[in-house]
C-alpha atoms as a printed R data frame, in Angstrom:
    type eleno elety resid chain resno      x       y       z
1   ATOM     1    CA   UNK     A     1 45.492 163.727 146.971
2   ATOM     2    CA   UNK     A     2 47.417 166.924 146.544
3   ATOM     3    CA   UNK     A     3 50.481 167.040 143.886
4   ATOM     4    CA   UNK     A     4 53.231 166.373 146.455
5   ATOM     5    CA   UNK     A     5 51.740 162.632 147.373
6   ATOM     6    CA   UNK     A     6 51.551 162.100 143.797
7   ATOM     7    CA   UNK     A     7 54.843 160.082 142.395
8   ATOM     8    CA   UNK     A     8 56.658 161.018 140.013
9   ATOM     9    CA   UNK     A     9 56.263 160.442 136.382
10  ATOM    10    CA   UNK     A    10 59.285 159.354 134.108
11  ATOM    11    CA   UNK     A    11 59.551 161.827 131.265
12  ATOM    12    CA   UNK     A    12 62.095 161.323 128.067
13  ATOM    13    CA   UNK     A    13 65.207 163.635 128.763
14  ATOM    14    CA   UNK     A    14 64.585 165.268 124.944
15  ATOM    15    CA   UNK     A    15 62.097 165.991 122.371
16  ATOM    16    CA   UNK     A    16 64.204 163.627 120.245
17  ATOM    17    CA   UNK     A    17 64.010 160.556 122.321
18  ATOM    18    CA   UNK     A    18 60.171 160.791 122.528
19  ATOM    19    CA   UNK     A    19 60.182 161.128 118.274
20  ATOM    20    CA   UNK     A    20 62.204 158.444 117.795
21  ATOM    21    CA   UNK     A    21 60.762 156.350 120.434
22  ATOM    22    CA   UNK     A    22 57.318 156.856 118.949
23  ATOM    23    CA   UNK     A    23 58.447 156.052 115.521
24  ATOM    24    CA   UNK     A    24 60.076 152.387 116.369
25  ATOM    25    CA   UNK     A    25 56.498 151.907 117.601
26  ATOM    26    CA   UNK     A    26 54.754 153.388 114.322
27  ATOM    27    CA   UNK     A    27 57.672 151.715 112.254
28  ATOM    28    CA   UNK     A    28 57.113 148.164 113.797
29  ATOM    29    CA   UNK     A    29 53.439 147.737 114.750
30  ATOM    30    CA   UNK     A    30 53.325 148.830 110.124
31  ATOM    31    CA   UNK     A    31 55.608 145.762 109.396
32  ATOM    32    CA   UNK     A    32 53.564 143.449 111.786
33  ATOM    33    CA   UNK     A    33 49.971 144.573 109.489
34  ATOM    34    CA   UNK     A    34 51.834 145.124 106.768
35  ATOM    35    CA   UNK     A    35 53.682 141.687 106.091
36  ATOM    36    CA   UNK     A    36 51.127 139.303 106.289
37  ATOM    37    CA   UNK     A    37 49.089 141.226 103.678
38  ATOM    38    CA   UNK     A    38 51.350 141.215 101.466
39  ATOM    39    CA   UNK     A    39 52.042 137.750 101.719
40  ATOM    40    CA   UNK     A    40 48.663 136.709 101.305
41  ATOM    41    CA   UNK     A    41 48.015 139.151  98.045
42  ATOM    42    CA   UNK     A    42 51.143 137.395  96.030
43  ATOM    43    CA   UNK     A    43 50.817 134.099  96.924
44  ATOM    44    CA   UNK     A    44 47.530 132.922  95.388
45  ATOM    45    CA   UNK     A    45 47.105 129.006  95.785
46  ATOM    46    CA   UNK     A    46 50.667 128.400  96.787
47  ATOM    47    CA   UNK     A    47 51.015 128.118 100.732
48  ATOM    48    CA   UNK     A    48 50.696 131.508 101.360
49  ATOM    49    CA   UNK     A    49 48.312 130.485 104.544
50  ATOM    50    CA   UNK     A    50 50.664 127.933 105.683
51  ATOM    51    CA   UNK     A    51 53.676 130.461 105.841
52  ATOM    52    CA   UNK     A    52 51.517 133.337 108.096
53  ATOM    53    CA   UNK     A    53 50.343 130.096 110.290
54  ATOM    54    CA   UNK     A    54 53.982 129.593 111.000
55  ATOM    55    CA   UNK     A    55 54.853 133.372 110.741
56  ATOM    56    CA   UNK     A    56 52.512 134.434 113.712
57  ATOM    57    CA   UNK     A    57 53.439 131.186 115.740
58  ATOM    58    CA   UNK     A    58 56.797 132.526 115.308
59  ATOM    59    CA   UNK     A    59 56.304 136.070 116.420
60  ATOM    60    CA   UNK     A    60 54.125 135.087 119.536
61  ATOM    61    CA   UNK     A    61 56.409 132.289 120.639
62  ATOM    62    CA   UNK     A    62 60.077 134.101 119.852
63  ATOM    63    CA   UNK     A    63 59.436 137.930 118.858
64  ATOM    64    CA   UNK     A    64 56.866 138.647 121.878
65  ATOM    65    CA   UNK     A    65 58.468 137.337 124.652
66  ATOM    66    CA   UNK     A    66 61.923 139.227 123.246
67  ATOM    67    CA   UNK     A    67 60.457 142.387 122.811
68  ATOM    68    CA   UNK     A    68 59.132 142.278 126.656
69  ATOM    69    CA   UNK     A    69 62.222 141.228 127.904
70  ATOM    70    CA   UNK     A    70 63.600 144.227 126.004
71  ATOM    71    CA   UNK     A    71 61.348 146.509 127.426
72  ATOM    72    CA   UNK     A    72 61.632 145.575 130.932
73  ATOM    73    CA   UNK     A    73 65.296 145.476 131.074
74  ATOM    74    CA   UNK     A    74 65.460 148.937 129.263
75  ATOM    75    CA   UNK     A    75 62.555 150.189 132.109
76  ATOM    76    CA   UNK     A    76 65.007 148.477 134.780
77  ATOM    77    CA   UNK     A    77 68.238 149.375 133.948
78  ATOM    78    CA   UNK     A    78 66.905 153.150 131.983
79  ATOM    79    CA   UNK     A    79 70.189 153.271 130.017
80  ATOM    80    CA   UNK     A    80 70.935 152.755 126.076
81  ATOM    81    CA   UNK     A    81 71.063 148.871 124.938
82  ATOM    82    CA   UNK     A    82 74.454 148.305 124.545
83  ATOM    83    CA   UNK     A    83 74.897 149.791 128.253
84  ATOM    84    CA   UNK     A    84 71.846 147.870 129.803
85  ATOM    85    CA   UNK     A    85 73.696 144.635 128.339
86  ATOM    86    CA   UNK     A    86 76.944 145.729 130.878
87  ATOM    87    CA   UNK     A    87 74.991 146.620 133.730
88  ATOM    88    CA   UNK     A    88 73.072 142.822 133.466
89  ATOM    89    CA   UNK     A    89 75.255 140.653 132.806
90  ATOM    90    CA   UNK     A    90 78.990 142.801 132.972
91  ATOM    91    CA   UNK     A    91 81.779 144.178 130.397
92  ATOM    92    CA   UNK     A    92 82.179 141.111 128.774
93  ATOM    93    CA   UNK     A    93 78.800 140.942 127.460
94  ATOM    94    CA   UNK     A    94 78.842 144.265 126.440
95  ATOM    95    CA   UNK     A    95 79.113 143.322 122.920
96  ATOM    96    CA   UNK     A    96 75.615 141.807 122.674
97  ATOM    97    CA   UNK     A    97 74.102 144.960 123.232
98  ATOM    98    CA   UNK     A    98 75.976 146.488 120.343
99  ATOM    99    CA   UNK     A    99 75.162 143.082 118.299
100 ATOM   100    CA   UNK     A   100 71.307 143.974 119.446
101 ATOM   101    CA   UNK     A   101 71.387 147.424 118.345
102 ATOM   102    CA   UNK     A   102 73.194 146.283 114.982
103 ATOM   103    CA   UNK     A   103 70.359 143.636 114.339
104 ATOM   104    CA   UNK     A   104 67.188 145.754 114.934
105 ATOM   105    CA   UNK     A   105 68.758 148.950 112.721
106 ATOM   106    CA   UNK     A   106 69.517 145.746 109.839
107 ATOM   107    CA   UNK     A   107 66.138 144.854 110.029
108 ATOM   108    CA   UNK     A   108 63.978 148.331 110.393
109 ATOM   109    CA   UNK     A   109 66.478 149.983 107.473
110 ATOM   110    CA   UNK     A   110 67.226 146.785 105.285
């Protein structure tokens, strides 16, 4: 197959994009080891088991599916969150994205 038939492969428009994109994955896939540990080392003999039992039922059955939607409507739409959220569902909605974006930097930075 010679380099013309070969598609072409998305690339991040800066150097900055591709940091920052790999450090939400570094920053979240440490909070998803990280948590349950440190659950499990405080609690001793007081539920700690029964919390991550409902912790990682949460995070398959409401984080997971989130995060993919997330993903594929950022791969679909390849604009910012706040703009994806006008292009899917229109102007009105806008605000969601911005409430998005305003919920994930809350949790990573509080």
């Amino acid at each position: 197959m010679s380099d013309a038939d070969q598609p072409e492969t998305p690339l991040f428009k800066s150097k900055l994009g591709l940091v920052l994109s790999c450090l939400g994955c570094v920053v979240g896939t440490g909070n998803i080891w990280r948590y349950p540990r440190i659950v499990a080392n405080n609690s001793g003999d007081e539920g700690g088991l029964t919390f991550l039992i409902l912790w990682f039922f949460g995070l398959w059955v409401w984080s997971v599916p989130i995060l993919l939607v997330e993903y594929a409507v950022g791969r679909y739409t390849r604009k910012t969150v706040i703009q994806a959220f006008r292009y899917m569902a229109g102007p009105y909605f806008q605000w969601m994205g911005g409430f998005v974006a305003f919920v994930v930097l809350g949790i990573a930075y509080g």
